[in-house]
Amino acid sequence: MFALAAASMGYRVIAYTDEPDSPVSSVCASTYHGSFDDTNRLKLFAKEAQVVTIEFENIPVEALRVVEEFTHVRPGAMVLHTAQNRLREKTFLSANGYPVVPFKAVNSFEGIQIEQFGIPAVLKSVGFGYDGKGQRVIEAAVETEQAWVSLGEAEAILEKFVPFEKEVSVIGARSPAGEFAAYGPIENQHKNHILDVSIVPGQISDALANEAIALTRSLMDALDVIGLLCVEFFVMQDEKLLMNELAPRPHNSGHYSMEGCPTSQFEQLVRAICGLPLGTTSNHSCAAMVNLMGDLWEHGEPDWAAALAVPHVYLHLYGKRTARPGRKMGHLTACCRTVDEAVTRAKKARELLSRTRA
Ligand code: AMP
């Protein structure tokens, strides 16, 4: 989606991917296929590009450091270094006074003091943290060892399980000149720890919305992010915000912006990294986005025509070859006058996808 946005603005996009059959190849000018530790290939790629960005945060930082020697990398390797490791991320946030869930670093099973924050607690591996990957909720002390073993007995953090009211995200954009724009707060509902529905505008007070945006702006300045930064927040009962996770790239919760805003998050990323003025992020209308997971393919090809017959609904498919349960394959967005109408239409369209064909 980034490649398509950049191409529509006249840029020639070159991708670097370690996937043999990546969907990006069908929508960009050329593809470098190679591993992220192939220094020579990375150098060739870097020399061809005027600016490089990322769409996935679990790329080895060393690969970005190689590329950074030859061209602009936005956001830079330092941002990735902080955001791709839950312990570094939370340590940075708490050391700089940002509100986070109480946490503790854990290096061994014996080091897990399960009663420290009370039960339930959450054990999270420090790496590969997205879509609930690498985390276990511990409901009783006896489950601790199993959780530790299932996360590979590797460096982790123990976190308090917080009974939040809502989850919201803000996607900030920042240019090399320090210009800032924000999408959201977007209200996010998860299913099995994976984003299921995003709603705009998020149903929170103006004061809280402004605070979430101000925190995002301050954090982007502090980390010197050029590009996008998604900040996921827990909204607590006492109207307090806690930061849960950072993603320095276009975010699933911002997909609504493709039809819902004058400038989509993808075009915004192009503008930010190319040093262009940032675009308008206000909503044309209310919007709801629902994810399409691989589970929808369980009984064969979903009924696209049925979903597309719902007015004000837009379909995006990512071109992934294999549908697996839990894999994000695409999304639907409904743009309507009210949030309720948008949610109803988006969910209705998704239901129609899996109806039994006559
Ligand atoms: P994460 O992979 O850290 O973004 O977590 C995925 C989802 O798990 C979050 O969006 C929350 O719904 C839930 N979650 C993560 N950490 C906590 C926590 N400390 N307390 C309660 N729920 C959590």
Short mmCIF file of C-alpha atoms and ligand atoms in Angstrom, two decimals:
data_model
loop_
_atom_site.label_atom_id
_atom_site.label_comp_id
_atom_site.label_asym_id
_atom_site.label_seq_id
_atom_site.Cartn_x
_atom_site.Cartn_y
_atom_site.Cartn_z
CA MET A 1 0.00 0.00 0.00
CA PHE A 2 2.99 2.27 0.60
CA ALA A 3 4.45 1.32 -2.80
CA LEU A 4 1.14 2.10 -4.50
CA ALA A 5 0.89 5.49 -2.77
CA ALA A 6 4.47 6.39 -3.72
CA ALA A 7 4.00 5.26 -7.34
CA SER A 8 0.86 7.38 -7.66
CA MET A 9 2.98 10.39 -6.66
CA GLY A 10 5.49 9.60 -9.42
CA TYR A 11 8.17 7.82 -7.39
CA ARG A 12 9.90 4.66 -8.55
CA VAL A 13 9.74 2.17 -5.69
CA ILE A 14 12.30 -0.57 -5.16
CA ALA A 15 11.61 -3.19 -2.51
CA TYR A 16 14.03 -5.29 -0.47
CA THR A 17 12.44 -8.43 0.92
CA ASP A 18 13.57 -11.77 2.30
CA GLU A 19 10.32 -13.43 1.16
CA PRO A 20 10.68 -15.37 -2.11
CA ASP A 21 7.14 -14.61 -3.24
CA SER A 22 6.37 -11.27 -1.63
CA PRO A 23 3.17 -9.46 -2.71
CA VAL A 24 5.20 -6.24 -2.91
CA SER A 25 6.84 -7.42 -6.14
CA SER A 26 3.59 -7.09 -8.06
CA VAL A 27 3.20 -3.41 -7.17
CA CYS A 28 6.70 -1.94 -7.31
CA ALA A 29 9.21 -1.24 -10.08
CA SER A 30 11.77 -3.82 -8.97
CA THR A 31 12.54 -6.12 -6.07
CA TYR A 32 15.76 -7.15 -4.40
CA HIS A 33 15.27 -10.56 -2.93
CA GLY A 34 17.85 -11.39 -0.30
CA SER A 35 18.38 -12.11 3.34
CA PHE A 36 18.76 -9.25 5.79
CA ASP A 37 22.34 -10.27 6.54
CA ASP A 38 23.47 -10.23 2.91
CA THR A 39 25.60 -7.09 3.24
CA ASN A 40 26.59 -6.94 -0.42
CA ARG A 41 23.04 -7.14 -1.64
CA LEU A 42 21.90 -4.55 0.91
CA LYS A 43 24.66 -2.21 -0.31
CA LEU A 44 23.58 -2.59 -3.94
CA PHE A 45 20.00 -1.83 -2.93
CA ALA A 46 21.02 1.14 -0.78
CA LYS A 47 23.06 2.69 -3.57
CA GLU A 48 20.02 2.66 -5.84
CA ALA A 49 17.67 4.36 -3.35
CA GLN A 50 17.44 8.04 -2.45
CA VAL A 51 15.51 7.27 0.71
CA VAL A 52 14.62 4.00 2.45
CA THR A 53 11.76 3.26 4.82
CA ILE A 54 10.41 0.13 6.53
CA GLU A 55 7.00 -1.49 6.68
CA PHE A 56 7.83 -4.12 9.31
CA GLU A 57 9.76 -3.55 12.52
CA ASN A 58 11.34 -6.96 12.88
CA ILE A 59 14.14 -6.29 10.42
CA PRO A 60 17.62 -6.74 11.93
CA VAL A 61 18.92 -3.31 12.99
CA GLU A 62 22.30 -4.23 11.49
CA ALA A 63 20.69 -4.37 8.02
CA LEU A 64 19.46 -0.79 8.42
CA ARG A 65 22.88 0.30 9.68
CA VAL A 66 24.42 -1.05 6.45
CA VAL A 67 21.85 0.83 4.35
CA GLU A 68 22.32 4.01 6.42
CA GLU A 69 25.94 4.23 5.26
CA PHE A 70 24.75 4.93 1.72
CA THR A 71 21.40 6.70 1.88
CA HIS A 72 18.74 8.23 4.15
CA VAL A 73 16.89 5.69 6.29
CA ARG A 74 13.69 7.11 7.72
CA PRO A 75 12.91 6.27 10.48
CA GLY A 76 16.53 5.55 11.37
CA ALA A 77 18.15 2.42 12.78
CA MET A 78 18.14 3.89 16.31
CA VAL A 79 14.34 4.18 16.30
CA LEU A 80 14.04 0.58 15.16
CA HIS A 81 16.55 -0.53 17.78
CA THR A 82 14.32 0.92 20.51
CA ALA A 83 10.93 -0.08 19.10
CA GLN A 84 11.67 -3.69 18.15
CA ASN A 85 12.56 -4.80 21.64
CA ARG A 86 9.88 -4.58 24.33
CA LEU A 87 12.37 -4.13 27.16
CA ARG A 88 14.30 -1.32 25.43
CA GLU A 89 11.01 0.30 24.39
CA LYS A 90 9.45 0.26 27.87
CA THR A 91 12.72 1.26 29.55
CA PHE A 92 13.03 4.25 27.21
CA LEU A 93 9.41 5.25 27.81
CA SER A 94 9.51 5.03 31.59
CA ALA A 95 12.96 6.66 31.83
CA ASN A 96 11.61 9.61 29.85
CA GLY A 97 8.48 10.01 31.95
CA TYR A 98 5.91 8.47 29.57
CA PRO A 99 3.12 6.48 31.26
CA VAL A 100 3.56 2.70 30.88
CA VAL A 101 2.18 -0.45 32.48
CA PRO A 102 4.37 -1.54 35.44
CA PHE A 103 6.92 -4.06 34.13
CA LYS A 104 10.08 -5.90 35.10
CA ALA A 105 12.85 -7.51 33.05
CA VAL A 106 13.08 -11.30 33.45
CA ASN A 107 16.08 -13.45 32.52
CA SER A 108 15.34 -16.77 34.15
CA PHE A 109 12.41 -18.79 35.43
CA GLU A 110 13.64 -18.26 38.99
CA GLY A 111 13.69 -14.51 38.33
CA ILE A 112 9.93 -14.37 37.71
CA GLN A 113 8.30 -13.02 40.85
CA ILE A 114 4.80 -13.75 39.75
CA GLU A 115 3.13 -12.04 42.71
CA GLN A 116 4.99 -8.77 42.10
CA PHE A 117 2.18 -7.08 40.19
CA GLY A 118 -0.59 -9.50 41.21
CA ILE A 119 -2.31 -12.20 39.14
CA PRO A 120 -3.26 -12.21 36.30
CA ALA A 121 0.05 -11.03 34.89
CA VAL A 122 1.42 -10.99 31.35
CA LEU A 123 4.74 -12.50 30.32
CA LYS A 124 6.07 -11.11 27.03
CA SER A 125 9.18 -12.05 25.07
CA VAL A 126 11.32 -8.99 24.33
CA GLY A 127 11.52 -9.57 20.57
CA PHE A 128 8.99 -10.16 17.77
CA GLY A 129 6.23 -8.38 19.62
CA TYR A 130 3.22 -7.67 17.48
CA ASP A 131 -0.28 -9.09 17.08
CA GLY A 132 -0.01 -10.65 20.54
CA LYS A 133 2.91 -12.80 19.34
CA GLY A 134 5.26 -13.84 22.11
CA GLN A 135 3.01 -13.18 25.07
CA ARG A 136 1.15 -15.29 27.63
CA VAL A 137 -1.40 -14.22 30.20
CA ILE A 138 -0.72 -16.03 33.48
CA GLU A 139 -3.99 -16.59 35.34
CA ALA A 140 -2.58 -18.69 38.21
CA ALA A 141 0.93 -19.06 39.69
CA VAL A 142 1.13 -22.71 38.52
CA GLU A 143 0.96 -21.57 34.88
CA THR A 144 4.19 -19.58 35.19
CA GLU A 145 6.62 -22.31 34.20
CA GLN A 146 4.56 -23.34 31.18
CA ALA A 147 4.40 -19.70 30.03
CA TRP A 148 8.16 -19.28 30.43
CA VAL A 149 8.87 -22.51 28.50
CA SER A 150 6.38 -21.69 25.72
CA LEU A 151 8.13 -18.34 25.16
CA GLY A 152 11.39 -20.19 24.58
CA GLU A 153 12.96 -19.54 28.02
CA ALA A 154 14.40 -16.34 26.58
CA GLU A 155 14.73 -12.76 27.82
CA ALA A 156 11.25 -11.45 28.65
CA ILE A 157 9.30 -8.86 30.60
CA LEU A 158 6.70 -9.48 33.26
CA GLU A 159 3.86 -6.97 33.13
CA LYS A 160 0.90 -6.13 35.27
CA PHE A 161 -2.34 -7.21 33.56
CA VAL A 162 -4.31 -3.98 33.36
CA PRO A 163 -8.13 -3.93 33.25
CA PHE A 164 -8.35 -1.20 30.62
CA GLU A 165 -11.60 0.38 29.42
CA LYS A 166 -10.55 0.77 25.81
CA GLU A 167 -7.58 0.57 23.51
CA VAL A 168 -6.80 3.50 21.24
CA SER A 169 -3.95 4.35 18.89
CA VAL A 170 -2.52 7.54 17.45
CA ILE A 171 -0.45 7.47 14.28
CA GLY A 172 1.87 10.44 14.20
CA ALA A 173 3.75 11.67 11.14
CA ARG A 174 6.90 13.79 11.39
CA SER A 175 8.99 15.34 8.63
CA PRO A 176 12.74 16.11 8.63
CA ALA A 177 11.84 19.74 9.43
CA GLY A 178 9.92 18.58 12.54
CA GLU A 179 6.43 19.19 11.09
CA PHE A 180 3.87 16.96 12.83
CA ALA A 181 0.40 15.60 11.94
CA ALA A 182 -1.67 12.87 13.59
CA TYR A 183 -4.39 10.33 12.80
CA GLY A 184 -6.79 9.43 15.60
CA PRO A 185 -7.13 8.56 18.36
CA ILE A 186 -8.51 5.46 16.69
CA GLU A 187 -10.46 3.02 18.87
CA ASN A 188 -9.27 -0.56 18.49
CA GLN A 189 -10.98 -3.83 19.37
CA HIS A 190 -8.90 -7.00 19.41
CA LYS A 191 -9.81 -10.65 18.99
CA ASN A 192 -7.24 -13.26 20.11
CA HIS A 193 -4.78 -10.36 20.65
CA ILE A 194 -5.05 -9.39 16.97
CA LEU A 195 -6.70 -6.19 15.80
CA ASP A 196 -10.26 -6.95 14.68
CA VAL A 197 -12.09 -3.62 14.36
CA SER A 198 -10.87 0.02 14.28
CA ILE A 199 -13.29 2.89 14.74
CA VAL A 200 -12.84 6.57 13.96
CA PRO A 201 -13.31 8.87 15.72
CA GLY A 202 -12.45 6.88 18.86
CA GLN A 203 -15.15 7.31 21.46
CA ILE A 204 -13.12 9.13 24.12
CA SER A 205 -13.22 12.65 25.55
CA ASP A 206 -11.61 15.55 23.68
CA ALA A 207 -9.25 16.11 26.61
CA LEU A 208 -8.01 12.52 26.47
CA ALA A 209 -7.74 12.64 22.67
CA ASN A 210 -5.61 15.78 22.87
CA GLU A 211 -3.43 14.21 25.54
CA ALA A 212 -2.82 11.09 23.41
CA ILE A 213 -1.84 13.24 20.44
CA ALA A 214 0.42 15.46 22.57
CA LEU A 215 2.17 12.38 24.03
CA THR A 216 2.71 10.98 20.52
CA ARG A 217 4.15 14.27 19.31
CA SER A 218 6.50 14.59 22.26
CA LEU A 219 7.64 10.97 21.84
CA MET A 220 8.35 11.42 18.12
CA ASP A 221 10.51 14.44 18.97
CA ALA A 222 12.28 12.53 21.76
CA LEU A 223 13.04 9.54 19.48
CA ASP A 224 13.66 11.81 16.48
CA VAL A 225 11.33 9.75 14.29
CA ILE A 226 11.10 10.81 10.66
CA GLY A 227 8.18 8.95 9.11
CA LEU A 228 5.31 7.43 11.05
CA LEU A 229 5.01 6.25 14.63
CA CYS A 230 1.95 4.40 15.88
CA VAL A 231 1.48 4.60 19.64
CA GLU A 232 -0.98 2.12 21.16
CA PHE A 233 -2.58 3.23 24.43
CA PHE A 234 -4.71 1.60 27.11
CA VAL A 235 -7.45 3.94 28.36
CA MET A 236 -7.96 3.27 32.06
CA GLN A 237 -11.14 3.75 34.09
CA ASP A 238 -9.76 6.85 35.79
CA GLU A 239 -9.32 8.51 32.33
CA LYS A 240 -5.58 7.88 32.42
CA LEU A 241 -3.57 6.74 29.42
CA LEU A 242 -0.89 4.05 29.48
CA MET A 243 1.36 3.41 26.48
CA ASN A 244 1.43 -0.25 25.47
CA GLU A 245 3.34 -0.56 22.23
CA LEU A 246 5.12 1.48 19.55
CA ALA A 247 5.31 0.72 15.82
CA PRO A 248 7.50 3.01 13.66
CA ARG A 249 5.63 2.31 10.40
CA PRO A 250 2.17 2.41 8.80
CA HIS A 251 -0.19 0.66 11.20
CA ASN A 252 -3.19 -1.58 10.69
CA SER A 253 -5.34 0.79 12.77
CA GLY A 254 -4.60 3.54 10.24
CA HIS A 255 -5.87 1.69 7.17
CA TYR A 256 -9.18 3.56 7.43
CA SER A 257 -7.27 6.67 6.29
CA MET A 258 -7.13 5.33 2.70
CA GLU A 259 -10.74 6.33 2.17
CA GLY A 260 -11.46 8.17 5.41
CA CYS A 261 -8.95 11.04 5.15
CA PRO A 262 -7.73 13.47 2.48
CA THR A 263 -4.20 12.03 2.93
CA SER A 264 -3.79 8.33 3.73
CA GLN A 265 -1.15 7.15 6.19
CA PHE A 266 0.75 5.67 3.22
CA GLU A 267 0.87 8.92 1.26
CA GLN A 268 1.76 10.65 4.54
CA LEU A 269 4.77 8.37 4.96
CA VAL A 270 5.89 9.19 1.41
CA ARG A 271 5.55 12.90 2.17
CA ALA A 272 7.36 12.65 5.52
CA ILE A 273 10.39 10.71 4.27
CA CYS A 274 10.70 12.77 1.09
CA GLY A 275 10.66 16.06 3.01
CA LEU A 276 7.37 17.22 1.49
CA PRO A 277 4.68 19.15 3.41
CA LEU A 278 2.49 16.79 5.44
CA GLY A 279 -1.08 16.25 4.24
CA THR A 280 -4.45 16.71 5.95
CA THR A 281 -5.36 14.01 8.47
CA SER A 282 -8.89 15.04 9.48
CA ASN A 283 -11.68 12.56 8.64
CA HIS A 284 -14.03 13.02 5.70
CA SER A 285 -16.57 11.01 7.71
CA CYS A 286 -16.82 8.42 10.46
CA ALA A 287 -15.11 5.17 9.54
CA ALA A 288 -14.85 1.55 10.64
CA MET A 289 -12.23 -0.90 9.44
CA VAL A 290 -12.51 -4.66 9.93
CA ASN A 291 -9.66 -7.06 9.29
CA LEU A 292 -10.04 -10.07 7.00
CA MET A 293 -8.19 -13.01 8.48
CA GLY A 294 -7.18 -16.22 6.70
CA ASP A 295 -9.93 -18.06 8.62
CA LEU A 296 -12.42 -16.57 6.13
CA TRP A 297 -11.05 -18.90 3.44
CA GLU A 298 -11.89 -22.00 5.46
CA HIS A 299 -14.74 -23.01 3.13
CA GLY A 300 -13.22 -21.69 -0.09
CA GLU A 301 -12.98 -18.28 -1.75
CA PRO A 302 -14.95 -15.63 0.16
CA ASP A 303 -17.94 -14.08 -1.60
CA TRP A 304 -16.38 -10.74 -2.60
CA ALA A 305 -19.38 -9.62 -4.66
CA ALA A 306 -21.69 -9.96 -1.65
CA ALA A 307 -19.51 -7.71 0.50
CA LEU A 308 -18.99 -5.16 -2.26
CA ALA A 309 -22.74 -4.83 -2.70
CA VAL A 310 -22.87 -3.04 0.69
CA PRO A 311 -22.83 0.72 -0.02
CA HIS A 312 -19.91 2.83 1.28
CA VAL A 313 -17.73 -0.23 1.82
CA TYR A 314 -14.21 -0.54 0.33
CA LEU A 315 -12.18 -3.72 -0.05
CA HIS A 316 -8.41 -4.13 0.13
CA LEU A 317 -6.65 -7.46 -0.36
CA TYR A 318 -2.91 -7.77 0.18
CA GLY A 319 -2.10 -10.36 -2.47
CA LYS A 320 -0.77 -12.96 -0.01
CA ARG A 321 -0.70 -16.35 -1.73
CA THR A 322 -1.69 -18.55 1.21
CA ALA A 323 -4.56 -17.97 3.60
CA ARG A 324 -3.83 -19.28 7.08
CA PRO A 325 -5.97 -18.92 10.22
CA GLY A 326 -4.83 -15.81 12.09
CA ARG A 327 -3.05 -14.32 9.03
CA LYS A 328 -4.10 -10.82 7.96
CA MET A 329 -5.16 -11.11 4.31
CA GLY A 330 -6.94 -7.78 3.77
CA HIS A 331 -9.47 -5.39 5.25
CA LEU A 332 -12.80 -3.70 4.63
CA THR A 333 -13.51 -0.06 5.47
CA ALA A 334 -16.92 1.57 5.71
CA CYS A 335 -17.15 5.38 5.64
CA CYS A 336 -20.50 6.71 6.89
CA ARG A 337 -22.14 9.64 8.70
CA THR A 338 -22.09 7.95 12.10
CA VAL A 339 -19.76 5.53 13.84
CA ASP A 340 -22.62 3.09 14.44
CA GLU A 341 -23.54 3.02 10.78
CA ALA A 342 -19.91 2.52 9.75
CA VAL A 343 -19.41 -0.37 12.22
CA THR A 344 -22.68 -2.01 11.17
CA ARG A 345 -21.88 -1.82 7.47
CA ALA A 346 -18.28 -3.00 7.80
CA LYS A 347 -19.27 -5.98 9.97
CA LYS A 348 -22.23 -6.80 7.73
CA ALA A 349 -19.97 -6.83 4.67
CA ARG A 350 -17.52 -9.14 6.45
CA GLU A 351 -20.33 -11.51 7.46
CA LEU A 352 -21.52 -11.67 3.87
CA LEU A 353 -18.07 -12.81 2.76
CA SER A 354 -18.45 -16.14 4.47
CA ARG A 355 -22.09 -16.83 3.68
CA THR A 356 -22.65 -20.16 1.96
CA ARG A 357 -22.82 -19.82 -1.80
CA ALA A 358 -26.03 -20.97 -3.44
P1 AMP B 1 0.87 -6.36 22.39
O1 AMP B 1 1.39 -7.47 21.51
O2 AMP B 1 1.75 -6.02 23.54
O3 AMP B 1 0.43 -5.17 21.59
O4 AMP B 1 -0.49 -6.93 23.02
C1 AMP B 1 -1.57 -7.32 22.22
C2 AMP B 1 -2.85 -7.14 22.98
O5 AMP B 1 -2.82 -7.91 24.21
C3 AMP B 1 -3.07 -5.71 23.44
O6 AMP B 1 -3.61 -4.92 22.41
C4 AMP B 1 -4.03 -5.93 24.60
O7 AMP B 1 -5.34 -6.19 24.12
C5 AMP B 1 -3.49 -7.19 25.25
N1 AMP B 1 -2.50 -6.84 26.32
C6 AMP B 1 -1.18 -6.67 26.17
N2 AMP B 1 -0.58 -6.31 27.33
C7 AMP B 1 -1.55 -6.26 28.25
C8 AMP B 1 -1.59 -5.95 29.66
N3 AMP B 1 -0.47 -5.64 30.34
N4 AMP B 1 -2.78 -5.98 30.28
C9 AMP B 1 -3.92 -6.31 29.62
N5 AMP B 1 -3.96 -6.62 28.31
C10 AMP B 1 -2.80 -6.61 27.62
#
